[in-house]
Amino acid sequence: MTDPGQRRHRITFQRFNGARDRYGDPLLGGDENWTDAVSVWASIKPLSGREFYAAEQSQSEVTHKIDCRYRAGLTTDMQVRFDSRRFEIVSIIDWEERHESLLIMCKELVP
């Protein structure tokens, strides 16, 4: 079980509701195209150099990992908002398939 004090960041998962191109990919514009889905407590950790190198083998642009309690319905179509920062979700891992916690691999979006 994770120490609750480690999950001290309040993050918001946002769902895209804007226009899409002819291939179905979202036209990522401003913040007005994203609506809040759910807010949770989580820990956000930048990847160390070693972890970044290992992550680069399979997921080339992962820069942060987010740990939160398990929540059904989260998808890689969403983005994470933390204060003024935004993160694109690369993958969501149900840690040990126990439905207790999620490990979310993200790429920080630069404004």
mmCIF file with all atom_site columns, C-alpha atoms in Angstrom:
data_model
loop_
_atom_site.group_PDB
_atom_site.id
_atom_site.type_symbol
_atom_site.label_atom_id
_atom_site.label_alt_id
_atom_site.label_comp_id
_atom_site.label_asym_id
_atom_site.label_entity_id
_atom_site.label_seq_id
_atom_site.pdbx_PDB_ins_code
_atom_site.Cartn_x
_atom_site.Cartn_y
_atom_site.Cartn_z
_atom_site.occupancy
_atom_site.B_iso_or_equiv
_atom_site.pdbx_formal_charge
_atom_site.auth_seq_id
_atom_site.auth_comp_id
_atom_site.auth_asym_id
_atom_site.auth_atom_id
_atom_site.pdbx_PDB_model_num
ATOM 1   C CA . MET A 1 1   ? 0.000   0.000  0.000   1.00 0.00 ? 1   MET A CA 1
ATOM 2   C CA . THR A 1 2   ? 1.257   3.454  -0.863  1.00 0.00 ? 2   THR A CA 1
ATOM 3   C CA . ASP A 1 3   ? 1.784   6.101  1.795   1.00 0.00 ? 3   ASP A CA 1
ATOM 4   C CA . PRO A 1 4   ? -1.027  8.630  1.247   1.00 0.00 ? 4   PRO A CA 1
ATOM 5   C CA . GLY A 1 5   ? 1.385   11.494 1.976   1.00 0.00 ? 5   GLY A CA 1
ATOM 6   C CA . GLN A 1 6   ? 3.240   10.726 -1.242  1.00 0.00 ? 6   GLN A CA 1
ATOM 7   C CA . ARG A 1 7   ? 0.176   11.504 -3.355  1.00 0.00 ? 7   ARG A CA 1
ATOM 8   C CA . ARG A 1 8   ? 0.200   15.218 -2.625  1.00 0.00 ? 8   ARG A CA 1
ATOM 9   C CA . HIS A 1 9   ? -0.453  16.669 -6.087  1.00 0.00 ? 9   HIS A CA 1
ATOM 10  C CA . ARG A 1 10  ? -4.040  17.448 -7.083  1.00 0.00 ? 10  ARG A CA 1
ATOM 11  C CA . ILE A 1 11  ? -4.367  16.586 -10.770 1.00 0.00 ? 11  ILE A CA 1
ATOM 12  C CA . THR A 1 12  ? -7.292  16.725 -13.160 1.00 0.00 ? 12  THR A CA 1
ATOM 13  C CA . PHE A 1 13  ? -7.939  14.317 -16.007 1.00 0.00 ? 13  PHE A CA 1
ATOM 14  C CA . GLN A 1 14  ? -9.426  16.141 -18.977 1.00 0.00 ? 14  GLN A CA 1
ATOM 15  C CA . ARG A 1 15  ? -11.408 14.798 -21.913 1.00 0.00 ? 15  ARG A CA 1
ATOM 16  C CA . PHE A 1 16  ? -11.088 16.242 -25.437 1.00 0.00 ? 16  PHE A CA 1
ATOM 17  C CA . ASN A 1 17  ? -14.336 17.630 -26.853 1.00 0.00 ? 17  ASN A CA 1
ATOM 18  C CA . GLY A 1 18  ? -13.118 19.692 -29.802 1.00 0.00 ? 18  GLY A CA 1
ATOM 19  C CA . ALA A 1 19  ? -12.731 19.185 -33.531 1.00 0.00 ? 19  ALA A CA 1
ATOM 20  C CA . ARG A 1 20  ? -10.912 16.282 -35.144 1.00 0.00 ? 20  ARG A CA 1
ATOM 21  C CA . ASP A 1 21  ? -9.064  16.002 -38.435 1.00 0.00 ? 21  ASP A CA 1
ATOM 22  C CA . ARG A 1 22  ? -10.119 13.677 -41.268 1.00 0.00 ? 22  ARG A CA 1
ATOM 23  C CA . TYR A 1 23  ? -8.194  10.795 -39.662 1.00 0.00 ? 23  TYR A CA 1
ATOM 24  C CA . GLY A 1 24  ? -10.007 11.184 -36.344 1.00 0.00 ? 24  GLY A CA 1
ATOM 25  C CA . ASP A 1 25  ? -7.062  12.696 -34.485 1.00 0.00 ? 25  ASP A CA 1
ATOM 26  C CA . PRO A 1 26  ? -7.878  15.632 -32.208 1.00 0.00 ? 26  PRO A CA 1
ATOM 27  C CA . LEU A 1 27  ? -6.963  19.104 -33.405 1.00 0.00 ? 27  LEU A CA 1
ATOM 28  C CA . LEU A 1 28  ? -5.157  20.103 -30.230 1.00 0.00 ? 28  LEU A CA 1
ATOM 29  C CA . GLY A 1 29  ? -5.814  23.765 -29.893 1.00 0.00 ? 29  GLY A CA 1
ATOM 30  C CA . GLY A 1 30  ? -6.415  25.807 -26.796 1.00 0.00 ? 30  GLY A CA 1
ATOM 31  C CA . ASP A 1 31  ? -7.724  24.801 -23.419 1.00 0.00 ? 31  ASP A CA 1
ATOM 32  C CA . GLU A 1 32  ? -11.315 25.444 -24.495 1.00 0.00 ? 32  GLU A CA 1
ATOM 33  C CA . ASN A 1 33  ? -11.281 22.049 -26.278 1.00 0.00 ? 33  ASN A CA 1
ATOM 34  C CA . TRP A 1 34  ? -10.728 20.152 -23.008 1.00 0.00 ? 34  TRP A CA 1
ATOM 35  C CA . THR A 1 35  ? -13.286 19.557 -20.250 1.00 0.00 ? 35  THR A CA 1
ATOM 36  C CA . ASP A 1 36  ? -12.547 18.306 -16.758 1.00 0.00 ? 36  ASP A CA 1
ATOM 37  C CA . ALA A 1 37  ? -13.462 14.663 -16.192 1.00 0.00 ? 37  ALA A CA 1
ATOM 38  C CA . VAL A 1 38  ? -12.207 13.931 -12.670 1.00 0.00 ? 38  VAL A CA 1
ATOM 39  C CA . SER A 1 39  ? -9.735  15.302 -10.111 1.00 0.00 ? 39  SER A CA 1
ATOM 40  C CA . VAL A 1 40  ? -7.626  12.961 -7.949  1.00 0.00 ? 40  VAL A CA 1
ATOM 41  C CA . TRP A 1 41  ? -4.635  13.027 -5.620  1.00 0.00 ? 41  TRP A CA 1
ATOM 42  C CA . ALA A 1 42  ? -1.457  11.687 -7.209  1.00 0.00 ? 42  ALA A CA 1
ATOM 43  C CA . SER A 1 43  ? 2.314   11.792 -7.166  1.00 0.00 ? 43  SER A CA 1
ATOM 44  C CA . ILE A 1 44  ? 4.120   13.235 -10.172 1.00 0.00 ? 44  ILE A CA 1
ATOM 45  C CA . LYS A 1 45  ? 7.735   12.248 -10.663 1.00 0.00 ? 45  LYS A CA 1
ATOM 46  C CA . PRO A 1 46  ? 10.061  13.259 -13.475 1.00 0.00 ? 46  PRO A CA 1
ATOM 47  C CA . LEU A 1 47  ? 11.995  10.321 -14.848 1.00 0.00 ? 47  LEU A CA 1
ATOM 48  C CA . SER A 1 48  ? 15.625  10.082 -13.856 1.00 0.00 ? 48  SER A CA 1
ATOM 49  C CA . GLY A 1 49  ? 18.217  9.847  -16.611 1.00 0.00 ? 49  GLY A CA 1
ATOM 50  C CA . ARG A 1 50  ? 18.397  6.070  -16.244 1.00 0.00 ? 50  ARG A CA 1
ATOM 51  C CA . GLU A 1 51  ? 14.617  5.629  -16.282 1.00 0.00 ? 51  GLU A CA 1
ATOM 52  C CA . PHE A 1 52  ? 14.303  7.991  -19.235 1.00 0.00 ? 52  PHE A CA 1
ATOM 53  C CA . TYR A 1 53  ? 16.837  5.912  -21.177 1.00 0.00 ? 53  TYR A CA 1
ATOM 54  C CA . ALA A 1 54  ? 14.952  2.698  -20.359 1.00 0.00 ? 54  ALA A CA 1
ATOM 55  C CA . ALA A 1 55  ? 11.593  4.277  -21.218 1.00 0.00 ? 55  ALA A CA 1
ATOM 56  C CA . GLU A 1 56  ? 13.041  5.566  -24.483 1.00 0.00 ? 56  GLU A CA 1
ATOM 57  C CA . GLN A 1 57  ? 13.492  1.985  -25.637 1.00 0.00 ? 57  GLN A CA 1
ATOM 58  C CA . SER A 1 58  ? 9.747   1.458  -25.912 1.00 0.00 ? 58  SER A CA 1
ATOM 59  C CA . GLN A 1 59  ? 8.083   4.844  -25.454 1.00 0.00 ? 59  GLN A CA 1
ATOM 60  C CA . SER A 1 60  ? 10.340  7.505  -26.825 1.00 0.00 ? 60  SER A CA 1
ATOM 61  C CA . GLU A 1 61  ? 8.947   10.662 -25.276 1.00 0.00 ? 61  GLU A CA 1
ATOM 62  C CA . VAL A 1 62  ? 7.918   9.724  -21.749 1.00 0.00 ? 62  VAL A CA 1
ATOM 63  C CA . THR A 1 63  ? 9.127   12.428 -19.339 1.00 0.00 ? 63  THR A CA 1
ATOM 64  C CA . HIS A 1 64  ? 7.053   11.875 -16.167 1.00 0.00 ? 64  HIS A CA 1
ATOM 65  C CA . LYS A 1 65  ? 5.290   9.121  -14.330 1.00 0.00 ? 65  LYS A CA 1
ATOM 66  C CA . ILE A 1 66  ? 2.152   9.698  -12.317 1.00 0.00 ? 66  ILE A CA 1
ATOM 67  C CA . ASP A 1 67  ? 0.943   7.359  -9.593  1.00 0.00 ? 67  ASP A CA 1
ATOM 68  C CA . CYS A 1 68  ? -2.672  7.512  -8.398  1.00 0.00 ? 68  CYS A CA 1
ATOM 69  C CA . ARG A 1 69  ? -5.347  5.264  -6.948  1.00 0.00 ? 69  ARG A CA 1
ATOM 70  C CA . TYR A 1 70  ? -7.113  3.010  -9.418  1.00 0.00 ? 70  TYR A CA 1
ATOM 71  C CA . ARG A 1 71  ? -9.984  4.623  -11.267 1.00 0.00 ? 71  ARG A CA 1
ATOM 72  C CA . ALA A 1 72  ? -11.932 2.964  -14.071 1.00 0.00 ? 72  ALA A CA 1
ATOM 73  C CA . GLY A 1 73  ? -12.624 4.917  -17.238 1.00 0.00 ? 73  GLY A CA 1
ATOM 74  C CA . LEU A 1 74  ? -9.274  6.665  -17.691 1.00 0.00 ? 74  LEU A CA 1
ATOM 75  C CA . THR A 1 75  ? -7.920  6.404  -21.241 1.00 0.00 ? 75  THR A CA 1
ATOM 76  C CA . THR A 1 76  ? -4.947  7.563  -23.275 1.00 0.00 ? 76  THR A CA 1
ATOM 77  C CA . ASP A 1 77  ? -7.295  9.954  -25.130 1.00 0.00 ? 77  ASP A CA 1
ATOM 78  C CA . MET A 1 78  ? -7.285  12.151 -22.035 1.00 0.00 ? 78  MET A CA 1
ATOM 79  C CA . GLN A 1 79  ? -4.704  14.601 -20.757 1.00 0.00 ? 79  GLN A CA 1
ATOM 80  C CA . VAL A 1 80  ? -3.581  15.448 -17.234 1.00 0.00 ? 80  VAL A CA 1
ATOM 81  C CA . ARG A 1 81  ? -3.661  18.989 -15.900 1.00 0.00 ? 81  ARG A CA 1
ATOM 82  C CA . PHE A 1 82  ? -1.540  19.980 -12.901 1.00 0.00 ? 82  PHE A CA 1
ATOM 83  C CA . ASP A 1 83  ? -1.705  23.698 -12.080 1.00 0.00 ? 83  ASP A CA 1
ATOM 84  C CA . SER A 1 84  ? -0.697  25.368 -15.350 1.00 0.00 ? 84  SER A CA 1
ATOM 85  C CA . ARG A 1 85  ? 1.123   22.286 -16.676 1.00 0.00 ? 85  ARG A CA 1
ATOM 86  C CA . ARG A 1 86  ? -0.360  19.756 -19.118 1.00 0.00 ? 86  ARG A CA 1
ATOM 87  C CA . PHE A 1 87  ? 0.672   16.146 -19.711 1.00 0.00 ? 87  PHE A CA 1
ATOM 88  C CA . GLU A 1 88  ? -0.212  13.883 -22.621 1.00 0.00 ? 88  GLU A CA 1
ATOM 89  C CA . ILE A 1 89  ? -0.945  10.335 -21.451 1.00 0.00 ? 89  ILE A CA 1
ATOM 90  C CA . VAL A 1 90  ? 1.237   7.787  -23.243 1.00 0.00 ? 90  VAL A CA 1
ATOM 91  C CA . SER A 1 91  ? 0.145   4.685  -21.311 1.00 0.00 ? 91  SER A CA 1
ATOM 92  C CA . ILE A 1 92  ? -1.888  3.655  -18.279 1.00 0.00 ? 92  ILE A CA 1
ATOM 93  C CA . ILE A 1 93  ? -0.749  0.610  -16.312 1.00 0.00 ? 93  ILE A CA 1
ATOM 94  C CA . ASP A 1 94  ? -2.964  -1.122 -13.756 1.00 0.00 ? 94  ASP A CA 1
ATOM 95  C CA . TRP A 1 95  ? -0.123  -1.896 -11.352 1.00 0.00 ? 95  TRP A CA 1
ATOM 96  C CA . GLU A 1 96  ? 0.018   -5.653 -10.682 1.00 0.00 ? 96  GLU A CA 1
ATOM 97  C CA . GLU A 1 97  ? -3.531  -5.943 -12.136 1.00 0.00 ? 97  GLU A CA 1
ATOM 98  C CA . ARG A 1 98  ? -4.994  -5.450 -8.642  1.00 0.00 ? 98  ARG A CA 1
ATOM 99  C CA . HIS A 1 99  ? -7.209  -2.421 -9.360  1.00 0.00 ? 99  HIS A CA 1
ATOM 100 C CA . GLU A 1 100 ? -5.486  -0.569 -6.512  1.00 0.00 ? 100 GLU A CA 1
ATOM 101 C CA . SER A 1 101 ? -3.162  1.900  -8.222  1.00 0.00 ? 101 SER A CA 1
ATOM 102 C CA . LEU A 1 102 ? -2.350  3.188  -11.683 1.00 0.00 ? 102 LEU A CA 1
ATOM 103 C CA . LEU A 1 103 ? 1.045   4.053  -13.113 1.00 0.00 ? 103 LEU A CA 1
ATOM 104 C CA . ILE A 1 104 ? 0.546   6.630  -15.848 1.00 0.00 ? 104 ILE A CA 1
ATOM 105 C CA . MET A 1 105 ? 3.414   7.346  -18.208 1.00 0.00 ? 105 MET A CA 1
ATOM 106 C CA . CYS A 1 106 ? 3.195   10.900 -19.596 1.00 0.00 ? 106 CYS A CA 1
ATOM 107 C CA . LYS A 1 107 ? 4.871   13.412 -21.812 1.00 0.00 ? 107 LYS A CA 1
ATOM 108 C CA . GLU A 1 108 ? 4.823   17.028 -20.616 1.00 0.00 ? 108 GLU A CA 1
ATOM 109 C CA . LEU A 1 109 ? 3.376   19.374 -23.211 1.00 0.00 ? 109 LEU A CA 1
ATOM 110 C CA . VAL A 1 110 ? 5.316   22.596 -23.616 1.00 0.00 ? 110 VAL A CA 1
ATOM 111 C CA . PRO A 1 111 ? 3.167   25.705 -24.231 1.00 0.00 ? 111 PRO A CA 1
#
